CSV table of C-alpha atoms in Angstrom, one decimal:
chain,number,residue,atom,x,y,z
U,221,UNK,CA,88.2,9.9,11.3
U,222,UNK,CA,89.5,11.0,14.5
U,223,UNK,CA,90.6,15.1,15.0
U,224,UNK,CA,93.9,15.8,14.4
U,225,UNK,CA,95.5,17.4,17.7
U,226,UNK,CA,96.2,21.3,17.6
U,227,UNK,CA,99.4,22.3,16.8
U,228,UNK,CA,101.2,23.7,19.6
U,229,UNK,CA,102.6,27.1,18.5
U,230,UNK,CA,106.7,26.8,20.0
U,231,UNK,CA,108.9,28.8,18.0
U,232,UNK,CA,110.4,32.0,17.9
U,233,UNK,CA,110.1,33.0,14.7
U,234,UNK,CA,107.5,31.9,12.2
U,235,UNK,CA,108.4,28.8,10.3
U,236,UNK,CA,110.3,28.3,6.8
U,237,UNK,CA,108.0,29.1,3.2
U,238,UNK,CA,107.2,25.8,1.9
U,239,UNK,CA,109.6,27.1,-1.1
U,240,UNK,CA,112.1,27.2,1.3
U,241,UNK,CA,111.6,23.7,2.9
U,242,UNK,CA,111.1,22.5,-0.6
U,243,UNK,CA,114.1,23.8,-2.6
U,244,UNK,CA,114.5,22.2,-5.8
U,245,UNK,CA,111.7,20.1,-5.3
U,246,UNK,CA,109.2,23.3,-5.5
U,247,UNK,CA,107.1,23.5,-8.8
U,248,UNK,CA,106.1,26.8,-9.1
U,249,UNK,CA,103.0,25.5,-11.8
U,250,UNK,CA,101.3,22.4,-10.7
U,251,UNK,CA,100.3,20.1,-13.4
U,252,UNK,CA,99.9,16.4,-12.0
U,253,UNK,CA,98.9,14.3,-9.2
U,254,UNK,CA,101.2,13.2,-6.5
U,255,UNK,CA,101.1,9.6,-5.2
U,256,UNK,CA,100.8,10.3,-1.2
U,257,UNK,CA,103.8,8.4,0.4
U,258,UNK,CA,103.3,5.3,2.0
U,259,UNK,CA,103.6,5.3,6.1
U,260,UNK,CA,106.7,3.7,7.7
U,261,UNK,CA,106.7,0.8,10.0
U,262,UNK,CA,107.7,3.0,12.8
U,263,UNK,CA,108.3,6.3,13.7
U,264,UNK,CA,111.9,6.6,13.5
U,265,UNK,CA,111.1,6.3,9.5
U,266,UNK,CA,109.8,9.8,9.5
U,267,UNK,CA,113.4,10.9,8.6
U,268,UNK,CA,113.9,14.4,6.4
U,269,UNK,CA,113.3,12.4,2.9
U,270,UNK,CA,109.9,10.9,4.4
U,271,UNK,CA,108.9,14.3,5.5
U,272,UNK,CA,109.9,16.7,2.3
U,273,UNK,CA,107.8,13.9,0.2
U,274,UNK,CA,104.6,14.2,2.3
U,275,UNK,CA,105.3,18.1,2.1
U,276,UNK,CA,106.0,18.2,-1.8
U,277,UNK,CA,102.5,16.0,-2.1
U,278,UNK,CA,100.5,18.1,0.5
U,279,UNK,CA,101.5,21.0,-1.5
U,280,UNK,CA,101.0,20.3,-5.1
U,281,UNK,CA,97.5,19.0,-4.1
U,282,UNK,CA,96.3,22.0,-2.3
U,283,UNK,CA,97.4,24.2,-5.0
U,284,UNK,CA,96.0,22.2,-7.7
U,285,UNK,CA,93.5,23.9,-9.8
U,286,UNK,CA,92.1,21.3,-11.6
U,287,UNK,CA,91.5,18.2,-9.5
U,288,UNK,CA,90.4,19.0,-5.9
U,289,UNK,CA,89.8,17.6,-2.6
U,290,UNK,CA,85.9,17.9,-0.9
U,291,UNK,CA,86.6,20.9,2.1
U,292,UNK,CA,87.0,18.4,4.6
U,293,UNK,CA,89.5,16.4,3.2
U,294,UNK,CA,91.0,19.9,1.9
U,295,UNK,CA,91.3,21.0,6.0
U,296,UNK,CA,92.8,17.2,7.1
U,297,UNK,CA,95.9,18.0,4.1
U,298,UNK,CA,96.3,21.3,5.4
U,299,UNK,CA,97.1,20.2,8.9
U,300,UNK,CA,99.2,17.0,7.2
U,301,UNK,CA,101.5,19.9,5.2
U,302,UNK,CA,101.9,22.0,8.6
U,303,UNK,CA,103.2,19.0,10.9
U,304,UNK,CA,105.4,18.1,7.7
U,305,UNK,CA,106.6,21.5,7.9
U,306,UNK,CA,107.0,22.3,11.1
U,307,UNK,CA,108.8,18.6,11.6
U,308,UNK,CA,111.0,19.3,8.7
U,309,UNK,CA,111.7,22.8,10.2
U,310,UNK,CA,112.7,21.5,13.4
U,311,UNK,CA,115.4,19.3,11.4
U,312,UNK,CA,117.3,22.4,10.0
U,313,UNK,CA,117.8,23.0,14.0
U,314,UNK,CA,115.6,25.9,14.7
U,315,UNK,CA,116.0,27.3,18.2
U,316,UNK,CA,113.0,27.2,20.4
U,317,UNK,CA,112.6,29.2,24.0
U,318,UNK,CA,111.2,25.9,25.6
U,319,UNK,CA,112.6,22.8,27.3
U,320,UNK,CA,113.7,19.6,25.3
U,321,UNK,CA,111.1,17.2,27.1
U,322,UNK,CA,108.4,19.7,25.7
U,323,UNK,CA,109.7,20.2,22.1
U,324,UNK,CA,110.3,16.8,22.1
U,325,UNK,CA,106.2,15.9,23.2
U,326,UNK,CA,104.8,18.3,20.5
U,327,UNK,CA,107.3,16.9,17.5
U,328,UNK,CA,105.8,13.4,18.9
U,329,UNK,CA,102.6,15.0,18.4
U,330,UNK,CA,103.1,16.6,14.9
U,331,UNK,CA,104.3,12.9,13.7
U,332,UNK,CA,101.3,11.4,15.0
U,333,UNK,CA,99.2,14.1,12.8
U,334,UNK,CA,101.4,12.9,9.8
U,335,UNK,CA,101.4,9.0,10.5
U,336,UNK,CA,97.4,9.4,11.1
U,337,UNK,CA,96.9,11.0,7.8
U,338,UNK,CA,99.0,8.7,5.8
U,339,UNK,CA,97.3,5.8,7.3
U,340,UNK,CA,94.0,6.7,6.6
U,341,UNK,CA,93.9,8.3,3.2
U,342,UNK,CA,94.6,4.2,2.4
U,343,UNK,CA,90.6,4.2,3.5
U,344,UNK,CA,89.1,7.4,3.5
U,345,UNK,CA,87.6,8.8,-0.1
U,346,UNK,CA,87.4,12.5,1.1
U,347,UNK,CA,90.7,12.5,1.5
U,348,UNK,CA,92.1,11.9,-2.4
U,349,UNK,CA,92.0,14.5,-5.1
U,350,UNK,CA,89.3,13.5,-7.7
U,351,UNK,CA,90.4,11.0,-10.1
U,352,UNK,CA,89.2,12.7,-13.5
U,353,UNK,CA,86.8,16.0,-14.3
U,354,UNK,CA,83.9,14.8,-14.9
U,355,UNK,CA,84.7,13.4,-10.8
U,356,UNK,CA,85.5,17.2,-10.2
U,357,UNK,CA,82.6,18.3,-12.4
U,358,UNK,CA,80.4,15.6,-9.8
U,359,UNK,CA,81.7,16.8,-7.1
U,360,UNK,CA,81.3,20.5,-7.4
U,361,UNK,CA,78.2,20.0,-8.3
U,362,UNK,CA,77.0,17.9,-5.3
U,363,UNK,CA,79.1,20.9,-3.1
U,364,UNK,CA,76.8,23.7,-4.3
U,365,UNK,CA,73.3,22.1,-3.7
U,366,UNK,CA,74.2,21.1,-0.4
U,367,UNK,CA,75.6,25.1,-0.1
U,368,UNK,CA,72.1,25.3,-1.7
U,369,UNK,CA,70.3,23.6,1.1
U,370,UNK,CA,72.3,25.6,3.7
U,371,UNK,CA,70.9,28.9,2.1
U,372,UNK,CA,67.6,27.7,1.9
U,373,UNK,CA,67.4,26.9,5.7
U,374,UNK,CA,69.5,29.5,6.8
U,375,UNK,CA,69.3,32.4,4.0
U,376,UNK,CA,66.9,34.6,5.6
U,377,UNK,CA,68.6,34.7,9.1
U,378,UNK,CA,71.3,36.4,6.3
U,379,UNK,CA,69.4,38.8,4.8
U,380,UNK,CA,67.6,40.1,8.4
U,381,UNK,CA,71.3,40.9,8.8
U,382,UNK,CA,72.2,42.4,5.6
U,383,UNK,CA,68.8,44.3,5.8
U,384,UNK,CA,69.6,45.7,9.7
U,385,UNK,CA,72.9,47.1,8.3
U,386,UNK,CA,72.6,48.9,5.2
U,387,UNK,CA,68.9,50.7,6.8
U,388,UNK,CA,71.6,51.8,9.8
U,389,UNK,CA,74.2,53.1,7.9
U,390,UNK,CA,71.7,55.2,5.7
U,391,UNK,CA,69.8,56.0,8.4
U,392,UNK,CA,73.0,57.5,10.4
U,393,UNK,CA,74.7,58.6,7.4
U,394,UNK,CA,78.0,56.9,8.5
U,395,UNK,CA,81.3,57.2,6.7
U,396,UNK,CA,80.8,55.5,3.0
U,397,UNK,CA,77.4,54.9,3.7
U,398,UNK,CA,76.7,55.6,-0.4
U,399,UNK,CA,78.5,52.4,-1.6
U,400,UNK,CA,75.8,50.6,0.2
U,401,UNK,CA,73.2,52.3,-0.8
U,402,UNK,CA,70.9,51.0,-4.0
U,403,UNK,CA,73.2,48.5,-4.3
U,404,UNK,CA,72.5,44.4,-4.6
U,405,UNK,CA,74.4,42.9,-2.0
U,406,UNK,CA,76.6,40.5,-4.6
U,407,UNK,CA,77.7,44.0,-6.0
U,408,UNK,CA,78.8,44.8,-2.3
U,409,UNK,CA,80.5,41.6,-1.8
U,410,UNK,CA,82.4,42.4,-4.9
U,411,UNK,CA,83.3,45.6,-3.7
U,412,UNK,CA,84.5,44.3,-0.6
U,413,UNK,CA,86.5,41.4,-2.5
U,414,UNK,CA,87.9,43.5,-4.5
U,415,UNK,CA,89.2,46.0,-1.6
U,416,UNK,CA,90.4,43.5,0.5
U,417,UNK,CA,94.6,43.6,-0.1
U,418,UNK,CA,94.3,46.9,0.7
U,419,UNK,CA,92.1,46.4,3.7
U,420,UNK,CA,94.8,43.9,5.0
U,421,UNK,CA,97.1,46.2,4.2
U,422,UNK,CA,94.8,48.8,6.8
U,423,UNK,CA,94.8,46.1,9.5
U,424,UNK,CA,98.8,45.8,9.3
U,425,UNK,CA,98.3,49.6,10.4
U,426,UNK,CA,99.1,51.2,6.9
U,427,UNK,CA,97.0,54.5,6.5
U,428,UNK,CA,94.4,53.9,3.4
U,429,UNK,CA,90.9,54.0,4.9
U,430,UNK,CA,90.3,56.3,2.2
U,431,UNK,CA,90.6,53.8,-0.9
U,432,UNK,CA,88.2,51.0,1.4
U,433,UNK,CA,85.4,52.9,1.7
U,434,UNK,CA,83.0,50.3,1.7
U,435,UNK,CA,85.2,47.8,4.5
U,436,UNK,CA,84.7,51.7,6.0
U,437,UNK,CA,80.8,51.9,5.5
U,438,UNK,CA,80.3,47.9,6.8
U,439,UNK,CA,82.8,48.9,9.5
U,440,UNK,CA,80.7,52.1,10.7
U,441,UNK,CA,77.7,50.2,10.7
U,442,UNK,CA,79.0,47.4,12.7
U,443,UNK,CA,79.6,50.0,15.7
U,444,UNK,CA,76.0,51.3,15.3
U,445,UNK,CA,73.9,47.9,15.3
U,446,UNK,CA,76.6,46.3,17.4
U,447,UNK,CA,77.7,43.5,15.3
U,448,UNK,CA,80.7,42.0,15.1
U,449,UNK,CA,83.1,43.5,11.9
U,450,UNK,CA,84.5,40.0,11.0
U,451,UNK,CA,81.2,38.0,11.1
U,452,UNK,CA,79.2,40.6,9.5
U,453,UNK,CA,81.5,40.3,6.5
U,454,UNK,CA,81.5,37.1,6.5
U,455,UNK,CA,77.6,37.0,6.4
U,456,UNK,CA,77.6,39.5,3.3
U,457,UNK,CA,80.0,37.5,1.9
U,458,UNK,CA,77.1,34.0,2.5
U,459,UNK,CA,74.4,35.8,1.7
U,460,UNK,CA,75.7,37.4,-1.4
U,461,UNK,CA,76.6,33.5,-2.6
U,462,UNK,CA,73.0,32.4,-1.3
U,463,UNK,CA,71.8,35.0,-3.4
U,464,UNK,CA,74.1,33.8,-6.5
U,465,UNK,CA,72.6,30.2,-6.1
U,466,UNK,CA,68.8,31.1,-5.5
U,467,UNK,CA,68.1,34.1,-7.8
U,468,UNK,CA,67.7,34.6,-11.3
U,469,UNK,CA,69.6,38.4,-11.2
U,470,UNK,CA,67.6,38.6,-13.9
U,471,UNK,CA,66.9,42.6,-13.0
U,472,UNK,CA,70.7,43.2,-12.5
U,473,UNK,CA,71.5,42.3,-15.8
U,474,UNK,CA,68.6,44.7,-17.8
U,475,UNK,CA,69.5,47.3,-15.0
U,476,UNK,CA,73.1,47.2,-16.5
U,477,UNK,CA,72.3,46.6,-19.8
U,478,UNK,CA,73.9,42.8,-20.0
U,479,UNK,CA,71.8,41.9,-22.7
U,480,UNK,CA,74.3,39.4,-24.5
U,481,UNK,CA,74.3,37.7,-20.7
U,482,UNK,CA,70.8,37.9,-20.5
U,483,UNK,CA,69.9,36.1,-24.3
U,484,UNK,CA,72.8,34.1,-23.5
U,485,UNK,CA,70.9,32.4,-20.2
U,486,UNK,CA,67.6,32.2,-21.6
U,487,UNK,CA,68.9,30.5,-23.8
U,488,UNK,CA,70.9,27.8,-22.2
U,489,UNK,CA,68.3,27.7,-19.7
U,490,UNK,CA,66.0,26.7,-22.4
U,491,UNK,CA,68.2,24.4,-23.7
U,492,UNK,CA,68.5,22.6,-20.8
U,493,UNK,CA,64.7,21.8,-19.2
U,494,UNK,CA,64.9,18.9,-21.1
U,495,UNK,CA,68.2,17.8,-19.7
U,496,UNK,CA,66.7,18.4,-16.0
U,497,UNK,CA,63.5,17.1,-16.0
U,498,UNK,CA,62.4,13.6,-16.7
U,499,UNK,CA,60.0,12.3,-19.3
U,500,UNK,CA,57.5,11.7,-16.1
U,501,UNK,CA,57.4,15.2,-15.3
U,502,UNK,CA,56.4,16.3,-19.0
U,503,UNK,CA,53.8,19.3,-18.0
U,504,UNK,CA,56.3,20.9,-15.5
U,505,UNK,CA,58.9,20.8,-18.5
U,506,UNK,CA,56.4,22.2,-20.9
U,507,UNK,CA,55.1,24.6,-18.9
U,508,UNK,CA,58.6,25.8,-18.2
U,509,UNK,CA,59.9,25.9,-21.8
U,510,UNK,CA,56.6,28.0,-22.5
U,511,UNK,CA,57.4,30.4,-19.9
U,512,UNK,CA,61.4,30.9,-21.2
U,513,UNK,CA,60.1,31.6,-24.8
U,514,UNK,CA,57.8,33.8,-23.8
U,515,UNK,CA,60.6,36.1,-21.8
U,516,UNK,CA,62.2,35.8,-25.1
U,517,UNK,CA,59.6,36.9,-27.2
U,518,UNK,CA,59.0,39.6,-25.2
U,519,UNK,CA,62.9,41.1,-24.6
U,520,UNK,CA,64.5,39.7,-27.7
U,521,UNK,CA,63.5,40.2,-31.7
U,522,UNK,CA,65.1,37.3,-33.2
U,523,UNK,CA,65.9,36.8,-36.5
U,524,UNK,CA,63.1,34.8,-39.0
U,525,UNK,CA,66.0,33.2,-41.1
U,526,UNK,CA,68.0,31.6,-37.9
U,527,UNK,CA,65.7,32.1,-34.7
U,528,UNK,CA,67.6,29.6,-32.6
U,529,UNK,CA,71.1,31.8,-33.1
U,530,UNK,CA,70.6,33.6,-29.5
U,531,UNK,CA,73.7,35.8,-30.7
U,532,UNK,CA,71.9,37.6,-33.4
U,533,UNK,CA,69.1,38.6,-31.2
U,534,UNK,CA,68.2,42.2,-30.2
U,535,UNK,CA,67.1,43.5,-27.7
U,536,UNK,CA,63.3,44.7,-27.8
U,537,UNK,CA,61.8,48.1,-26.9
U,538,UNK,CA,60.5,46.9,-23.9
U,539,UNK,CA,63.3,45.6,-22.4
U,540,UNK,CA,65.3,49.1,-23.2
U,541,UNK,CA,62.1,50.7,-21.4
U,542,UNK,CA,63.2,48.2,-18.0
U,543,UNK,CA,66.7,49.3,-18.7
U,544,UNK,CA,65.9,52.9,-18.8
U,545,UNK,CA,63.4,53.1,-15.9
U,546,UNK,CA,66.3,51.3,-13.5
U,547,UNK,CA,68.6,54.4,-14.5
U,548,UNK,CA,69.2,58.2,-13.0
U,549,UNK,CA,68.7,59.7,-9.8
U,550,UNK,CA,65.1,58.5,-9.3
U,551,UNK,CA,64.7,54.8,-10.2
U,552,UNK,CA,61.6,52.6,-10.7
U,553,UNK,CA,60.8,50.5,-7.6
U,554,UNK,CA,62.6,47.2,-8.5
U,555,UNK,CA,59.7,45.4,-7.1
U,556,UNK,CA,57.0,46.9,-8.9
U,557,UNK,CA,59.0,46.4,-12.4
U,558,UNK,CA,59.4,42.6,-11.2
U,559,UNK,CA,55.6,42.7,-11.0
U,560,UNK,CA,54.8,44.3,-14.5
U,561,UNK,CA,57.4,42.0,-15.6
U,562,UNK,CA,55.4,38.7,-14.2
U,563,UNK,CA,52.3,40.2,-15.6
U,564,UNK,CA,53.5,40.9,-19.1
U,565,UNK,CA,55.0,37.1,-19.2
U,566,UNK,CA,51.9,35.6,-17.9
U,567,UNK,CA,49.9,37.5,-21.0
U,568,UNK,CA,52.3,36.2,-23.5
U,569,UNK,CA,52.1,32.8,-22.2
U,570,UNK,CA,48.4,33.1,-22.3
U,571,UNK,CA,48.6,34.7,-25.8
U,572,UNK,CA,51.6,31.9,-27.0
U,573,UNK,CA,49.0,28.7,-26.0
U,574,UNK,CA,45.4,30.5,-27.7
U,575,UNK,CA,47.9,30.9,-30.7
U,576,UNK,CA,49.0,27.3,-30.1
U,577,UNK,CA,45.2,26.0,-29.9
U,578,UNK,CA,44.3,27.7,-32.8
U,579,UNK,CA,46.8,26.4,-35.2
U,580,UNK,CA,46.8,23.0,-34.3
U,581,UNK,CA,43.2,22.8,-32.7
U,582,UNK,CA,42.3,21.4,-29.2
U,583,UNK,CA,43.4,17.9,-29.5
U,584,UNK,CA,46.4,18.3,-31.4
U,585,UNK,CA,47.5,20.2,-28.6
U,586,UNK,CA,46.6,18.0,-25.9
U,587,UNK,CA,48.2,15.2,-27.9
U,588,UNK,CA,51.0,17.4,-28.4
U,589,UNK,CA,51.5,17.8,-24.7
U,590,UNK,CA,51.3,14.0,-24.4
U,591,UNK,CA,53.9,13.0,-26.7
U,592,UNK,CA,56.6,15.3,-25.4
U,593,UNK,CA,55.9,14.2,-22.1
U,594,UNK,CA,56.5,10.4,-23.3
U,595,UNK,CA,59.0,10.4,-25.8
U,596,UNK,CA,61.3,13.7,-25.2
U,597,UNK,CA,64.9,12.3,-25.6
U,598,UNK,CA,67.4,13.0,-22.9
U,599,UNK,CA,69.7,14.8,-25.6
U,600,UNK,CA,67.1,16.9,-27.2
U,601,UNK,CA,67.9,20.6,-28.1
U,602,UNK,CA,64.6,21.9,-28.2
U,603,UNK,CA,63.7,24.9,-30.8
U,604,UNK,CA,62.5,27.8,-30.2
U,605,UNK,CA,59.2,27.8,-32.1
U,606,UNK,CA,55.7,29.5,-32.0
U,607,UNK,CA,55.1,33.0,-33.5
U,608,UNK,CA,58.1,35.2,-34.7
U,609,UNK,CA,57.9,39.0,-34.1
C-alpha cells in the first residue's frame, strides 16, 4: 500500500474536536463496529454526509477497546480520520492565510488520502478491526512475540543505555538521582508513567519540577551522558517492556512480598507446560513441570487435604528469609540470592527424582517418562504431586 501524502499544516487556528465535527453523531462509549463507507464514483461525491460518515467510522474504531486494528493499519485510520476532519473543517468555511489555488491543491490532496483509504481497506486485511476476540486474542498475541523478537535482537543496546544513565546520575548525584537508584527499571517506567500529566503540564511551562522528580533525575542525567531527553525515555520506556516480556520478575515479587502473585504464576505456569509443549517434546515438558514444583515445594506449604488449591498455600520460611534479606538500608546482592536460589531448586529437583526412583523404582520411572511424553492430552491439568511438606 502506497504512503499516504503529509498533511499540509494551512490553518490559522487548530482544527475542530472530532465532538465538534461530529455533533449528534458522537458516541461518547463505543460499543460496536462501523461498516467503513463505500468510495464514490468520483470526487465531487466526497460531499459533508460522505465525509462525517468516514469521520464517525474512523473514530469509533480507534477508540474501540475491544476489537482493534494491527499498528499499521491503526496509523493508515489515523491519517483517514485527519483528512476527514480537516475536509469537513474546511466545509464550515474556516479562514486560511493562503491563496485559493493552494488551499484548493492540499483539500485535493486530503481527498486523495480519504478516496485511497476507502478503496483499499476493500483488499487490505490490516486495515479492518478484528472480526471476533479470539481474532483480537490471535492477534495480540502474534504482536508481543514479534515485540519479543525485537527485544531479543535489540534489548541489550537498551540496557547499555539504561545502565550508562542511572551509574551517571548516582555517580554525579544529580537532582532526584534517589528515585533511580536500587530501583528495577519497570518500577521507573512506572514512575515516569505515572508523572507524566504533570510533566506535560511542566513542558506547557507550569512550575511543578518538584512533584516529577524522576522526569527530573532522567532529565539531569541526559545533560551529563549527552543523550537526548525524549529518546532516552522512550528507551526506558522499551527496555522496561523488553524486560516485562523476557524476565520472570520473580525477585521483585518476594522483594515486595507478592506472594499471592507469586503462587498465583507458578501455578498457572504449571498448568500450562502442557498446553505449550507438544507430545514430541515430552522430556523438555517434564523436566520443566519438575522444575515449577520444586520452586513450589520450596516457597509454598501447601495444604495435604487440597494441594492443587494455590490459594490456600503459604508462604515458607525460606522464602520470608529472601523477602527479608531484599529489605533495609543494606540489601543482599540480588545476584547472589538469584544464585542461592538456582542452587536450592537444583537440590530439590535432584532430591524430588531420587524420591521419584525410589518409589516407583528405575523402570517405572523411565516408563513413566515415556508415557507422558506419548499420550499427554492437549487439555490436561496436571497435579501437583510428589512429596508434601
Amino acid at each position: 500500500m502506497p504512503l499516504a501524502p503529509s498533511l499540509a499544516p494551512l490553518k490559522v487556528r487548530k482544527r475542530a474536536k472530532t465532538r465538534t465535527l461530529l455533533g449528534d453523531e458522537y458516541r461518547e462509549v463505543v460499543t460496536e463496529i462501523l461498516k467503513p463507507p463505500r468510495p464514490p464514483p468520483n470526487g465531487s461525491g466526497y460531499d459533508e454526509k460522505h465525509l462525517r460518515e468516514g469521520l464517525k467510522y474512523a473514530d469509533s474504531t480507534l477508540r474501540n477497546t475491544l476489537r482493534k486494528l494491527s499498528p499499521i493499519g491503526t496509523r493508515a485510520l489515523a491519517l483517514y480520520k485527519e483528512a476527514c476532519a480537516q475536509l469537513l473543517d474546511l466545509e464550515e468555511g474556516e479562514v486560511y492565510n493562503k491563496e485559493e489555488k493552494v488551499v484548493q491543491s492540499v483539500k485535493e490532496e486530503w481527498i486523495a488520502t480519504v478516496r485511497m483509504h476507502e478503496q483499499s481497506i476493500r483488499f487490505i486485511a490490516c486495515l479492518h478491526a478484528t472480526r471476533t476476540l479470539d481474532a483480537q486474542m490471535l492477534q495480540d498475541e502474534l504482536l508481543s512475540l514479534q515485540k519479543t523478537a525485537f527485544y531479543v535482537r535489540y534489548g541489550d543496546i537498551l540496557a547499555e543505555a539504561c545502565r550508562r544513565l542511572k551509574n551517571e546520575a548516582e555517580a554525579r548525584k544529580v537532582e532526584g538521582w534517589e528515585s533511580l537508584r536500587g530501583e528495577y527499571w519497570t518500577d521507573i517506567e512506572g514512575k515516569l508513567r505515572f508523572e507524566k500529566p504533570i510533566y506535560q503540564r511542566v513542558l506547557q511551562g507550569e512550575d511543578l519540577h518538584e512533584r516529577i522528580p524522576t522526569h527530573m533525575a532522567v532529565s539531569q542525567a541526559c545533560v551529563t551522558v549527552g543523550f537526548n531527553l525524549r529518546d532516552m525515555l522512550s528507551i526506558i520506556h522499551h527496555y522496561a517492556a523488553r524486560n516485562g516480556l523476557l524476565h520472570a520478575n520473580l525477585i521483585p515479587l518476594i522483594k515486595k512480598g507478592h506472594y499471592s502473585d507469586l503462587k498465583k504464576r507458578l501455578h498457572d505456569d504449571y498448568c500450562d507446560v502442557p498446553l505449550v509443549i507438544s507430545t514430541a517434546e515430552g522430556l523438555q515438558s517434564n523436566l520443566l513441570l519438575k522444575l515449577l514444583e520444586s520452586m513450589i515445594e520450596l516457597w509454598f506449604n501447601r495444604d495435604p487435604e487440597d494441594p492443587d488449591n494455590y490459594q490456600m498455600w503459604d508462604a515458607s520460611e525460606e522464602l520470608k528469609r529472601h523477602h527479608k534479606e531484599l529489605q533495609g538500608p543494606n540489601p543482599r546482592n540480588e545476584t547472589d540470592l538469584q544464585k542461592e536460589i538456582s542452587d536450592s531448586i537444583n537440590k530439590e529437583m535432584r532430591k524430588r527424582k531420587s524420591y521419584w526412583m525410589h518409589s516407583r523404582g528405575i523402570w517405572g520411572s523411565i516408563w513413566e517418562e515415556r508415557k507422558l511424553s506419548v499420550l499427554l492430552p492437549h487439555s490436561f491439568k496436571p497435579k501437583l504431586k510428589g512429596p508434601k511438606r
